[in-house]
Structures are given as C-alpha cells and as structure tokens.
Short mmCIF file of C-alpha atoms in Angstrom, two decimals:
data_model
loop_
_atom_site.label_atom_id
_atom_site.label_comp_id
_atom_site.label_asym_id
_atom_site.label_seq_id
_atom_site.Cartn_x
_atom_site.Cartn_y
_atom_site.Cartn_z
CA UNK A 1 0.00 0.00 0.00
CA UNK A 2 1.27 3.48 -0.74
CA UNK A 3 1.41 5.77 2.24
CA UNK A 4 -0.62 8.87 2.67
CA UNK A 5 2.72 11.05 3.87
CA UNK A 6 4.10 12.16 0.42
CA UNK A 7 0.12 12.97 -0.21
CA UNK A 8 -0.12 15.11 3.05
CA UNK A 9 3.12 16.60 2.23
CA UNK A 10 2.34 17.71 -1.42
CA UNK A 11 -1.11 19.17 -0.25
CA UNK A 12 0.90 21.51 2.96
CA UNK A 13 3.16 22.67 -0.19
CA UNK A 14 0.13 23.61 -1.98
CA UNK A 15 -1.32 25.32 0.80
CA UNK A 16 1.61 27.19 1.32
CA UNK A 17 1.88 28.39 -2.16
CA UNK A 18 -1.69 29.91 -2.04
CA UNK A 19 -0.92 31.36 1.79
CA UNK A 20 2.12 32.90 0.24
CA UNK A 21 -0.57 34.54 -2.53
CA UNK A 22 -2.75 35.91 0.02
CA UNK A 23 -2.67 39.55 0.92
CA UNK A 24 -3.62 39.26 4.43
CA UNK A 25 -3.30 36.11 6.86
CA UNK A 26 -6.67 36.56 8.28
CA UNK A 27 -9.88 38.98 7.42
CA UNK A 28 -9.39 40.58 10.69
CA UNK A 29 -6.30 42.45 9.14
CA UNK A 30 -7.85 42.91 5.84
CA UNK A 31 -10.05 46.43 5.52
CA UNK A 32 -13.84 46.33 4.97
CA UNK A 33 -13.32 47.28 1.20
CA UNK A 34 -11.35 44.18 0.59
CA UNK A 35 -14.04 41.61 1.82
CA UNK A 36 -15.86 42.15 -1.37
CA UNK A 37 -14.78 40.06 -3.98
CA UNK A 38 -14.40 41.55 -7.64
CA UNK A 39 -17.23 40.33 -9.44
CA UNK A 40 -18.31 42.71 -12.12
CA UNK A 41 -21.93 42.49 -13.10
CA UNK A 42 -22.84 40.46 -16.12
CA UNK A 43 -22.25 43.23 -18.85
CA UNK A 44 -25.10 42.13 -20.74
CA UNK A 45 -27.59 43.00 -17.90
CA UNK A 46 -25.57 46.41 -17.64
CA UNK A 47 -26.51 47.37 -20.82
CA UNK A 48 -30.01 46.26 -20.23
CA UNK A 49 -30.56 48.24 -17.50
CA UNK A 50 -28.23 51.62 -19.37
CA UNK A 51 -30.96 50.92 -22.03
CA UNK A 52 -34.02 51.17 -19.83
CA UNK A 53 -33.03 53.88 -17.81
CA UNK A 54 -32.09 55.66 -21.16
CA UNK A 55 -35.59 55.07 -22.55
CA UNK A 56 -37.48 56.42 -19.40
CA UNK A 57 -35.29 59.45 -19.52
CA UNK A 58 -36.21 60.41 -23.17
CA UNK A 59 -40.24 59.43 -22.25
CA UNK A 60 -40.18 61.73 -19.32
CA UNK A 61 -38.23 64.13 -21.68
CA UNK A 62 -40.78 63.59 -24.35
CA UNK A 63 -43.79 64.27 -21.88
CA UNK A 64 -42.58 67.51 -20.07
CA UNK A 65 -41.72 68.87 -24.21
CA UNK A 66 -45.56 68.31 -25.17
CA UNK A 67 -46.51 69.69 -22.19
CA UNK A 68 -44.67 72.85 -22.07
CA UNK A 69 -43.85 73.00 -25.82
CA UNK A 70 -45.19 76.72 -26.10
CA UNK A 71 -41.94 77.73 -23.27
CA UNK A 72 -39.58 76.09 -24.97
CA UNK A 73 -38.04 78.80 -26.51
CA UNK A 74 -34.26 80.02 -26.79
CA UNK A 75 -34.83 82.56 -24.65
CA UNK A 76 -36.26 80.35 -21.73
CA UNK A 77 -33.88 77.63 -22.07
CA UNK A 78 -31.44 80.72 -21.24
CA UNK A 79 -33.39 82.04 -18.54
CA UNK A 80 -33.47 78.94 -16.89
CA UNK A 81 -30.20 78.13 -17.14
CA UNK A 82 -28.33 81.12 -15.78
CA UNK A 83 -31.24 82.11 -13.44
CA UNK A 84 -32.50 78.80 -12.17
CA UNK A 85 -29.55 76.59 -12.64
CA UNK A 86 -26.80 78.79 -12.10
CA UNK A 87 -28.80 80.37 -9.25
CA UNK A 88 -29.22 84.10 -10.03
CA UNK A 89 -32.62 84.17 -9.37
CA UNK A 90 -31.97 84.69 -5.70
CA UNK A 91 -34.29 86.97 -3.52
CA UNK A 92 -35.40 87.29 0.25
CA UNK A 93 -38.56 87.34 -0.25
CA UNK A 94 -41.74 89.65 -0.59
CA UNK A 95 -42.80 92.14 0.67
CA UNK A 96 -39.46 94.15 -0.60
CA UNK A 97 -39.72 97.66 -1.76
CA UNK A 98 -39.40 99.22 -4.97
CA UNK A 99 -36.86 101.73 -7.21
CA UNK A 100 -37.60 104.96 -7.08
CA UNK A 101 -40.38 107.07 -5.11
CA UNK A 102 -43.74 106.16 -6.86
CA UNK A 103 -45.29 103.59 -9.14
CA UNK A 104 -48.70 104.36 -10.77
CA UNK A 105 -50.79 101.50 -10.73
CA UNK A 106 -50.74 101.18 -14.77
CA UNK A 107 -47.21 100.53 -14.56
CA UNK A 108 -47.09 97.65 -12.37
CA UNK A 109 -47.72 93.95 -14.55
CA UNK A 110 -46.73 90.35 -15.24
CA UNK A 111 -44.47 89.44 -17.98
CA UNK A 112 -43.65 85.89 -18.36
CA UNK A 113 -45.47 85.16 -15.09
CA UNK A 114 -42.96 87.63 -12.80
CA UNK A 115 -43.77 91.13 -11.39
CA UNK A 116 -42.69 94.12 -13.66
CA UNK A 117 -42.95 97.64 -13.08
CA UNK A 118 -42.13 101.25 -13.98
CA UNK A 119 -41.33 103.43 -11.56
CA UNK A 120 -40.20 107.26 -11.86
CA UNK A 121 -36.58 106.33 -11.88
CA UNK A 122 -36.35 102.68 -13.04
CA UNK A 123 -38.10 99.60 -15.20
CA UNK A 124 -37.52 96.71 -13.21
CA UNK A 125 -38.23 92.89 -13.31
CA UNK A 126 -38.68 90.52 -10.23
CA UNK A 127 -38.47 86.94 -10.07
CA UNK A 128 -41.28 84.86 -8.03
CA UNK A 129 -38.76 84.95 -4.63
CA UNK A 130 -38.17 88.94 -4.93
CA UNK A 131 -34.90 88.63 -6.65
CA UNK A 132 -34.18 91.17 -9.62
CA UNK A 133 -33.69 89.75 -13.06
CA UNK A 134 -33.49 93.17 -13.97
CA UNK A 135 -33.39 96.71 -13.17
CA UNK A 136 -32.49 99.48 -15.81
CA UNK A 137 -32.72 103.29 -15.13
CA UNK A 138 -34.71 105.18 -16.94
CA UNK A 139 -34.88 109.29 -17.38
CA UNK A 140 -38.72 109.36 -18.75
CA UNK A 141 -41.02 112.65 -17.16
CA UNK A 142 -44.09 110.09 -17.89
CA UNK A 143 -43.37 106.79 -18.44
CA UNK A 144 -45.91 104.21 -19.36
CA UNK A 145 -45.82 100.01 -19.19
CA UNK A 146 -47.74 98.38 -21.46
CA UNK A 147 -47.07 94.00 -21.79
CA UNK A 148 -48.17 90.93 -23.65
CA UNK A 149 -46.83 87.84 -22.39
CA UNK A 150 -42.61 88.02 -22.47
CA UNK A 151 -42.66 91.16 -24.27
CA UNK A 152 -43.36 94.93 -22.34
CA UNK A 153 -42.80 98.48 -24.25
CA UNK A 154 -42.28 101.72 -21.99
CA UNK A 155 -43.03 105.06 -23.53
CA UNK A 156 -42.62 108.54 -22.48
CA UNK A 157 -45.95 109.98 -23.02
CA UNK A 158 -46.08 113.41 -24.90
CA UNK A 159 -42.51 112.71 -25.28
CA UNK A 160 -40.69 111.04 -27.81
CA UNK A 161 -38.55 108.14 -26.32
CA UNK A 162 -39.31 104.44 -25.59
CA UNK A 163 -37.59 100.82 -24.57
CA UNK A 164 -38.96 97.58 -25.65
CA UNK A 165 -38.02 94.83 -22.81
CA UNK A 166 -38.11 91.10 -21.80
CA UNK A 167 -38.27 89.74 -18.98
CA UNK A 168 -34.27 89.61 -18.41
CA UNK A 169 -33.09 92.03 -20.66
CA UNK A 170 -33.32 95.71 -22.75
CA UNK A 171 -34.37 94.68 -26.73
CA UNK A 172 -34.34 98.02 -27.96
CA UNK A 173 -34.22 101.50 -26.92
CA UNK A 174 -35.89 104.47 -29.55
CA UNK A 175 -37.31 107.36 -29.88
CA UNK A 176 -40.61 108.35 -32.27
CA UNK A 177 -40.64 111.17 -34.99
CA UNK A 178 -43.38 113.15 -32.86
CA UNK A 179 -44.77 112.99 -28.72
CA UNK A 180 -45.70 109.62 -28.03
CA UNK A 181 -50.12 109.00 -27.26
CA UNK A 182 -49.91 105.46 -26.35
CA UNK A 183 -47.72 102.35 -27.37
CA UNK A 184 -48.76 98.57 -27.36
CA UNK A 185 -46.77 95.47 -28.26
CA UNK A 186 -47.77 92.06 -29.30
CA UNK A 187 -46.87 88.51 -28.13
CA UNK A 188 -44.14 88.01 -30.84
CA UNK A 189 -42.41 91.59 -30.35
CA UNK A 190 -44.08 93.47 -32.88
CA UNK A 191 -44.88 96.71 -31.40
CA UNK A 192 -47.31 100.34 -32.50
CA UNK A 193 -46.55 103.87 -31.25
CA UNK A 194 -49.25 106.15 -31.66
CA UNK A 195 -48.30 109.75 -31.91
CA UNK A 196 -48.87 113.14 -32.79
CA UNK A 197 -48.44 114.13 -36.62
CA UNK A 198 -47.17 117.68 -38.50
CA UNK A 199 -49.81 116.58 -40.96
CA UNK A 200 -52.56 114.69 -39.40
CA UNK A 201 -54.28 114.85 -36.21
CA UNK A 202 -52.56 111.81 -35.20
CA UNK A 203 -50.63 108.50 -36.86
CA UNK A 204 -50.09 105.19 -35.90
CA UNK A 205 -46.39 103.07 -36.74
CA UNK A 206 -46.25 99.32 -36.24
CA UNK A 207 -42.29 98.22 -36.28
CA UNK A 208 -41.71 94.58 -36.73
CA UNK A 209 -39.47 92.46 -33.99
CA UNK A 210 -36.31 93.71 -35.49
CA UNK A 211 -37.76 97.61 -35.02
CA UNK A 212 -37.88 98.34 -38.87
CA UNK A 213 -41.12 100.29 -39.23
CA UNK A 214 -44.04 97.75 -41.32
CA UNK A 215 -47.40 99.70 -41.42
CA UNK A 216 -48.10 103.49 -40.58
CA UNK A 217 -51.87 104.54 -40.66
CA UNK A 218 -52.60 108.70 -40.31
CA UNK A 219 -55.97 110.73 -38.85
CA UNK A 220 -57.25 113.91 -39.82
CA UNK A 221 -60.69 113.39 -38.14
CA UNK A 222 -59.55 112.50 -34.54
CA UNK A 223 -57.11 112.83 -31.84
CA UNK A 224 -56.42 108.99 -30.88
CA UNK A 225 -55.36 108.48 -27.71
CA UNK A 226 -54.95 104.52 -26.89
CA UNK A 227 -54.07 101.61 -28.97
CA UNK A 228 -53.82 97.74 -28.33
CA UNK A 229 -51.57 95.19 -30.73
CA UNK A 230 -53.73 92.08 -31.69
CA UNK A 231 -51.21 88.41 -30.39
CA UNK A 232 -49.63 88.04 -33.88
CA UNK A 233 -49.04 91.56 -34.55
CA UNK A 234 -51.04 91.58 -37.46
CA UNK A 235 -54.03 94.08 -36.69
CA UNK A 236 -54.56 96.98 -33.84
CA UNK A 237 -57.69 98.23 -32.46
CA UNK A 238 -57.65 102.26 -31.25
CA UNK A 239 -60.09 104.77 -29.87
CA UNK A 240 -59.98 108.88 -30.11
CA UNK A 241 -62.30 111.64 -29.49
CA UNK A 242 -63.52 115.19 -31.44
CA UNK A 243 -66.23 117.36 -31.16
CA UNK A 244 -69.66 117.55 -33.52
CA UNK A 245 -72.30 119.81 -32.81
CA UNK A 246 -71.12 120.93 -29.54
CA UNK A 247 -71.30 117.30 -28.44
CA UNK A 248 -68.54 114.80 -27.97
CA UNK A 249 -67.73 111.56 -30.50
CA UNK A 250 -65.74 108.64 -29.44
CA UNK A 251 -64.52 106.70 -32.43
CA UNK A 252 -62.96 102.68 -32.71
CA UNK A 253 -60.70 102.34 -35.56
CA UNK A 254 -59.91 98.43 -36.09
CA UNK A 255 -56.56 98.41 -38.69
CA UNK A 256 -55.29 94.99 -40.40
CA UNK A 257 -52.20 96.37 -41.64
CA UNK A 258 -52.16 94.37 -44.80
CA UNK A 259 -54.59 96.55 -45.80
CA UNK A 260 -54.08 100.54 -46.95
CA UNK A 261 -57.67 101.62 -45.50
CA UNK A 262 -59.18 100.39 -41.76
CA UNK A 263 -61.09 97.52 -41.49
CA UNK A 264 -63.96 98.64 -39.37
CA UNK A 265 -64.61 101.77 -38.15
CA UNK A 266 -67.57 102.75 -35.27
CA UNK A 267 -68.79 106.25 -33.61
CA UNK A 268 -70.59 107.10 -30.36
CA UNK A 269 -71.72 109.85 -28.79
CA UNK A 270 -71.75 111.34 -25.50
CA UNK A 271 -69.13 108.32 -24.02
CA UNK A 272 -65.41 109.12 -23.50
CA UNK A 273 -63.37 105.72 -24.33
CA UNK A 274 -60.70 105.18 -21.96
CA UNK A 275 -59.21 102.69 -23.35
CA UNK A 276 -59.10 99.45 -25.82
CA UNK A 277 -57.96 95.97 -25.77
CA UNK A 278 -57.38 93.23 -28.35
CA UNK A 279 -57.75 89.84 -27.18
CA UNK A 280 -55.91 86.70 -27.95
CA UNK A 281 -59.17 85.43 -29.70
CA UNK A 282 -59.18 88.90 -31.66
CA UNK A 283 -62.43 90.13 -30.96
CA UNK A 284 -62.27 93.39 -28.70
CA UNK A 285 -63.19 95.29 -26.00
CA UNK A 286 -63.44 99.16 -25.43
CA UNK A 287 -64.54 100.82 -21.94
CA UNK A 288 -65.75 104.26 -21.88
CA UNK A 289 -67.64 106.74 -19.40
CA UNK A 290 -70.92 105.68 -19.42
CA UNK A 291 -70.58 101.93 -21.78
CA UNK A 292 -68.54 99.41 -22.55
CA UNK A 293 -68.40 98.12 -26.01
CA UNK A 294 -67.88 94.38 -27.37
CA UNK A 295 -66.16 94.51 -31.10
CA UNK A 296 -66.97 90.77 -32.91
CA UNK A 297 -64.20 90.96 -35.48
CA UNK A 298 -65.88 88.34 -37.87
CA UNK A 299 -69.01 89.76 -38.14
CA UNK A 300 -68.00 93.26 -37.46
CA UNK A 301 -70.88 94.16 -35.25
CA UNK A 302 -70.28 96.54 -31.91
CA UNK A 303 -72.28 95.56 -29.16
CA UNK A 304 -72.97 98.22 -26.04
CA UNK A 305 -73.16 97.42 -22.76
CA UNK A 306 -74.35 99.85 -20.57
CA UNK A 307 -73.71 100.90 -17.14
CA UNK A 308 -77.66 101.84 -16.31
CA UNK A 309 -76.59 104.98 -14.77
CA UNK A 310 -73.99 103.38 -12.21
CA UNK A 311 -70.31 104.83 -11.76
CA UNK A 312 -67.14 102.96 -13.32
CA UNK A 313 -64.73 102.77 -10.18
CA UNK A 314 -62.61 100.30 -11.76
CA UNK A 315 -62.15 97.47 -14.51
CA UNK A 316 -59.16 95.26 -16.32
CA UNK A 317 -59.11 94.02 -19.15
CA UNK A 318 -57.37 90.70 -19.64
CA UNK A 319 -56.04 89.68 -23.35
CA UNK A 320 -56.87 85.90 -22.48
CA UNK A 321 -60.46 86.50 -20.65
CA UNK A 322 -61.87 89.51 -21.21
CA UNK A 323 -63.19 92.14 -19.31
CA UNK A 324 -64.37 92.68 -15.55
CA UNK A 325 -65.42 95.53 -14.00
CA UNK A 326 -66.47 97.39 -10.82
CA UNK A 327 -69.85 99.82 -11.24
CA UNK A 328 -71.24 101.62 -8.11
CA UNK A 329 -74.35 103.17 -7.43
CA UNK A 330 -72.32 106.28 -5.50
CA UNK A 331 -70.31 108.79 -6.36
CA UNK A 332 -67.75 107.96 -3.79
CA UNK A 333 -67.63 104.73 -5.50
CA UNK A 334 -69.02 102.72 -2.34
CA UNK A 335 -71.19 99.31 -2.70
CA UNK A 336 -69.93 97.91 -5.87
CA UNK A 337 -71.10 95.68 -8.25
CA UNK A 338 -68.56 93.14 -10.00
CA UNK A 339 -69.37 92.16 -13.80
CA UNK A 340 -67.34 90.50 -16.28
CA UNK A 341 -67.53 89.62 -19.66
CA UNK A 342 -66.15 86.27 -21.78
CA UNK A 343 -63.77 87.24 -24.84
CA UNK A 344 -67.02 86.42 -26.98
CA UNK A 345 -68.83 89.40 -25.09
CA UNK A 346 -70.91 87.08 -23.03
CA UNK A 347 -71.71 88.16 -19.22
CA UNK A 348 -70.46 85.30 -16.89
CA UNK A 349 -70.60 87.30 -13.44
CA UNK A 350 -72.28 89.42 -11.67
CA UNK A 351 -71.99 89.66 -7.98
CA UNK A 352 -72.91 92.40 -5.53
CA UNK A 353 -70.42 93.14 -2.87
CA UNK A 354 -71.29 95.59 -0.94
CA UNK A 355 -67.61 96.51 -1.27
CA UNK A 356 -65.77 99.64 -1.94
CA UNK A 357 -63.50 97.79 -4.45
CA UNK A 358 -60.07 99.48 -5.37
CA UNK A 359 -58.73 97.00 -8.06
CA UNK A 360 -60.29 93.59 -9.64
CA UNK A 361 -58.42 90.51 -11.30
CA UNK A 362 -59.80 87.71 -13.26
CA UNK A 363 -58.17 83.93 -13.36
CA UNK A 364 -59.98 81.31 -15.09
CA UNK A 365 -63.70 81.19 -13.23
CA UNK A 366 -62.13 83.20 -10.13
CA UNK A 367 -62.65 86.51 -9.62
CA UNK A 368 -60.90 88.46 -7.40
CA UNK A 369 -61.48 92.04 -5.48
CA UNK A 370 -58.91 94.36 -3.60
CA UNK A 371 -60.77 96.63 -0.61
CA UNK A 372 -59.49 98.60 2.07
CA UNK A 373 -60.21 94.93 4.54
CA UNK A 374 -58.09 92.63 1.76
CA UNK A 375 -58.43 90.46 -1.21
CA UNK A 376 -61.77 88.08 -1.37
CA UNK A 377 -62.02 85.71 -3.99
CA UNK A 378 -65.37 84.96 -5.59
CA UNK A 379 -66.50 82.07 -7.82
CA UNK A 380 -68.70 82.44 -10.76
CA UNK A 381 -71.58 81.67 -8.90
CA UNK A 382 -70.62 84.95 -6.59
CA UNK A 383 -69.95 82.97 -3.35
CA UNK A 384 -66.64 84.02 -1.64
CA UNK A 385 -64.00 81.02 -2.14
CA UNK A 386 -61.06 82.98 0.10
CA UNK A 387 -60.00 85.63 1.87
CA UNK A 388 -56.27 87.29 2.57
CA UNK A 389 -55.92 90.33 4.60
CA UNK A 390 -53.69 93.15 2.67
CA UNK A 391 -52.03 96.13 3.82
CA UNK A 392 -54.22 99.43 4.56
CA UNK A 393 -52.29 100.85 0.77
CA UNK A 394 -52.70 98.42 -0.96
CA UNK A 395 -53.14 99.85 -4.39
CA UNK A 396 -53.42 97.20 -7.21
CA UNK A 397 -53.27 93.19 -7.14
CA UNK A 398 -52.81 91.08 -10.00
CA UNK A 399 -52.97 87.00 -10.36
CA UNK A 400 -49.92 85.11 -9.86
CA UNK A 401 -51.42 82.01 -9.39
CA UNK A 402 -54.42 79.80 -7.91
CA UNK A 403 -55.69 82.48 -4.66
CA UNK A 404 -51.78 83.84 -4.76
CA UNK A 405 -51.59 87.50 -5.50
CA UNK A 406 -48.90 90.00 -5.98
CA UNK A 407 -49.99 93.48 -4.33
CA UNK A 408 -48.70 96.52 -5.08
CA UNK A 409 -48.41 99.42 -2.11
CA UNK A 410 -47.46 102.87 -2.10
CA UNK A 411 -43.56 101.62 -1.00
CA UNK A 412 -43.29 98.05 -1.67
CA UNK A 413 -45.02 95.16 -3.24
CA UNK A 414 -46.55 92.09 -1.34
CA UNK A 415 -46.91 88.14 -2.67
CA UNK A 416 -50.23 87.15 -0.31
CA UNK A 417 -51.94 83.46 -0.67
CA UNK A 418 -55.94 83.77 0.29
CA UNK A 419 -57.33 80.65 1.44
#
C-alpha cells in the first residue's frame, strides 16, 4: 500500500503556495473594502438596464416637451439656465420695496409670469422669490408700461422716447418722430406707437421684432389716444375723441395692416373711451364713461353694454379672458357691483359686494377684489371662495397664481396666498 505522507506533504506545499498569494493572513487584518470580492456584473444586464433607464429618460423628456412645448423657446432655455440653474434668481422674499419714489398702478404687470414695473426712476423685473432679473434706469417725465406675455414696451408719453423689454433684458431702446399717445406690443415683439403728426391729427407706426417700421396709418378726423396690438401683430384696435355739434364723439378704428384703408370703423356719442384691448381670440373690448363696447371681429358688429346709470370705479381688461369691471351706485364709488364679460362678449358674473373695491383681477372662473379689509375671492356663482388680509395701501393686485396675489403698495409690493 502506498502511504498517505508524500500525499499530506504535497497538499501543505500547496497550501503554502496559495498562503504565500494571500494579501492578508486573516480577514481581521484585511479592511472592509477588501471583503468584497471583484465580481463585475454580467455586462449584458448592464446594458439592459443603461438601455431602460435611457428610454425612461427620453419618455419623461418627451412628456414635459408636449406639455410645455409653447416655453420652450431660446430665450427660456437661457433664462433657466443662468437664473435657475446657475442660481441668479436669488431673492429674500416679498414684501421688498421698490426703485424709485412712486409707481402708478398702470405701470405695475406680469411678464412671463414675474412682477414688472415702472417706476419714476427705473423699469424693473422681479423673479417669483423677490430677486431682480433686472433693473435698468430710466430718465422718462411720464413713463408708461404696457405687456403681452414676455414682451413689455415703456413710452414717455407726450414725449418722444421708448424701450422695448423682456423679462431679463433691454431689446431696444428708440425714440418716435413726434410725442408719443400710447404704445402697445404684441406677443411676438411686434410693437405700435401712436403719436402726434405735422400733418394729421394723429398716426399710428407698427415696427416689426427687429424695429424696422411695417405699417403706418394717419388721422385727420380725430385725436387717438390709446391703442392695443392684436397676439400676432397683425391688426390693432384704437379709440380717439372730437367734437360735432357741440357734443362729444368717441370713435374705434380696427386696422389689419395688410390693408391701406381700416377695417372697421364705429362712432358714439356722449361716451369718452378710456381705453381698448385686443384679445388673444381677436375680438375686442373698449370701456368708456358711461358703456362698454364688445367689437366681434368676424361679423363686425359693436355691441354696447351699458352701465344703467352706475359709476365705473374700476375694470381690467385681460387679453386671455376679457373684461371685468367694478360699477357703483355712489359717487364715492361705495357698494360695488362686479361684472365680467367672456372674450365672446358674453356676461359670466355678476356679484354684488357691498364693497368699496379698489382693483379687480380675473383667473380662469375666479374673480378676485382688492378693498381697504383685503383680497376676497369669488367664484362664478358669486360665493366668496377665500379671503387674505392686505395692507391698509394696498393699491393694485394682480394673479400670480391659484388664490396667490402679488400686491402693489405705495412703498413696496406684497406676494399674499388667500385661502
């Protein structure tokens, strides 16, 4: 029989060999990293998994596009990286005051969702935490904000200058031939300037995006004194006044500037129009003294709506829903009545408040009133849906969002959530 030594003996040298192979004698002295043992994952199920992740990173990708394909633009895939990503869209919060001494309550908007206003030194831009995306001195006596969507223009009225803006930046700075009436400018950057005339009463230019002038319209009969940009910048609405008979004439001009002579063209008497308003469906709105006026574009008919003898206090006209307004049976402009009116000239509210109402705001089927107690929030059906108290100067609130409101005061402005 063959003995087992030499066996044992070849099996301790083999031992050996692998002890003398080992890093460490025992796993006592190795370090935790070293008790895993290399073994890679399969590298087929590697790229299986690279794969899925890849394709639920293009769906979500694909999703968020549709969703928000209107904002993606160049210009917000800039904002949001150097103002989101790169964080310069830092703020402490509202309330914060403003530039300068005063802002007029027509100079204080939204464009691109973020508070913008004029005041008598500066045009500034906040972002939704307070933070300035911009702030650019100005040296206009009377300067006027007028916006549509991510596009504002600020005139110097009866003077000649003007800036067209963005929400982070200065597009162009000008100055018109003769004093500057109104100016309006159109989701796309197309812009008019209405203004005096050595020949005519008054004249309206439209410049394109790139400020080259594209349409100019002149009036002998009236003085014009407001005009409003239709969303593609391809028609304008304006009203003006003059005298017949000792009596006064309002008139609504509606230009398609393809064309040499106006499109429509309506008079009325004894009402002083304050203002007009294309909306994004492009019918139109004008609000006067004593009536309001509905303008269907198709059919070209003018529709009046009367006040029945109560007082305009306040209204604001909204490109995307129309018109609401505050009417009062007292001079002082106490116990109002809220109305508003669809952008097809239908009447889809009217609620009695008892209020004294300062400014109004309309968001989808909320409307919303600003008194000397707060902000109160009213559905369609005129029940109160919320309530946030506001400071006693409060002046002017506008919709940022579901029952969230940015305020402006006679020093600052306020962000305030009503529930």
């Amino acid at each position: 029989m063959k003995s087992n030594r030499g066996r044992y003996q070849n099996d301790d040298k083999k031992q050996e060999k692998k002890a003398s192979k080992r890093k460490y004698m025992s796993y006592e002295e190795a370090p935790l990293e070293d008790y895993r043992e290399d073994e890679p994952m399969p590298h087929d199920i590697t790229k299986k998994f690279l794969k899925l992740f890849l394709i639920l990173f293009l769906s979500v990708v694909a999703v968020l596009a549709v969703l928000n394909i209107d904002k993606l633009t160049p210009d917000n895939i800039a904002h949001w990286f150097q103002y989101d990503l790169l964080g310069k869209s830092e703020g402490n919060g509202y309330p914060t005051g403003f530039s300068g001494t005063m802002v007029n309550t027509g100079n204080f908007d939204l464009i691109s969702g973020v508070p913008v206003y004029c005041s008598d030194t500066s045009i500034t831009v906040l972002n939704n935490n307070a933070g300035t995306y911009q702030e650019r001195q100005h040296s206009f006596a009377s300067p006027m904000l007028s916006v549509n969507g991510g596009f504002g223009i600020v005139y110097n009225l009866d003077a000649t200058g003007y800036t067209v803006i963005k929400r982070d930046t200065v597009e162009y700075t000008g100055a018109a031939k003769n004093k500057i009436f109104s100016a309006d400018i159109s989701a796309n950057g197309i812009y008019a300037v209405l203004t005096s005339s050595e020949e005519y009463l008054s004249r309206v230019t439209v410049y394109r995006s790139d400020n080259l002038e594209k349409y100019n319209y002149s009036f002998a009969d009236y003085y014009m004194n407001n005009v409003s940009i239709n969303k593609d910048g391809s028609r304008a609405v304006l009203c003006g006044v003059s005298a017949r008979n000792g009596g006064l004439v309002s008139v609504v001009y509606i230009l398609d500037f393809s064309q040499d002579n106006y499109l429509q063209k309506y008079e009325v008497e004894d009402t002083y129009i304050y203002s007009v308003r294309f909306l994004d469906n492009g019918n139109a709105y004008a609000v006067g003294s004593d009536s309001c006026f509905f303008i269907n574009i198709n059919d070209g008919s003018l529709n009046e709506i009367s006040y029945a003898g109560k007082n305009l206090t306040a209204f604001t006209l909204k490109r995307d829903q129309g018109l609401v307004l505050s009417l009062s049976t007292n001079p002082d402009g106490r116990d109002c009545d809220l109305l508003s009116y669809d952008p097809d000239g239908n009447k889809d509210c009217e609620i009695k408040t008892g209020e004294k109402i300062l400014s109004l705001d309309m968001r989808k089927n909320d409307r919303a009133i600003l008194t000397a107690d707060g902000i109160t929030v009213f559905g369609l059906d005129g029940k109160r849906t919320a309530f946030a108290e506001a400071g006693s100067d409060s002046r002017k609130l506008l919709y940022s969002d579901y029952n969230t409101f940015y305020v402006l005061g006679k020093s600052r402005i306020s962000k305030l959530s009503a529930e």
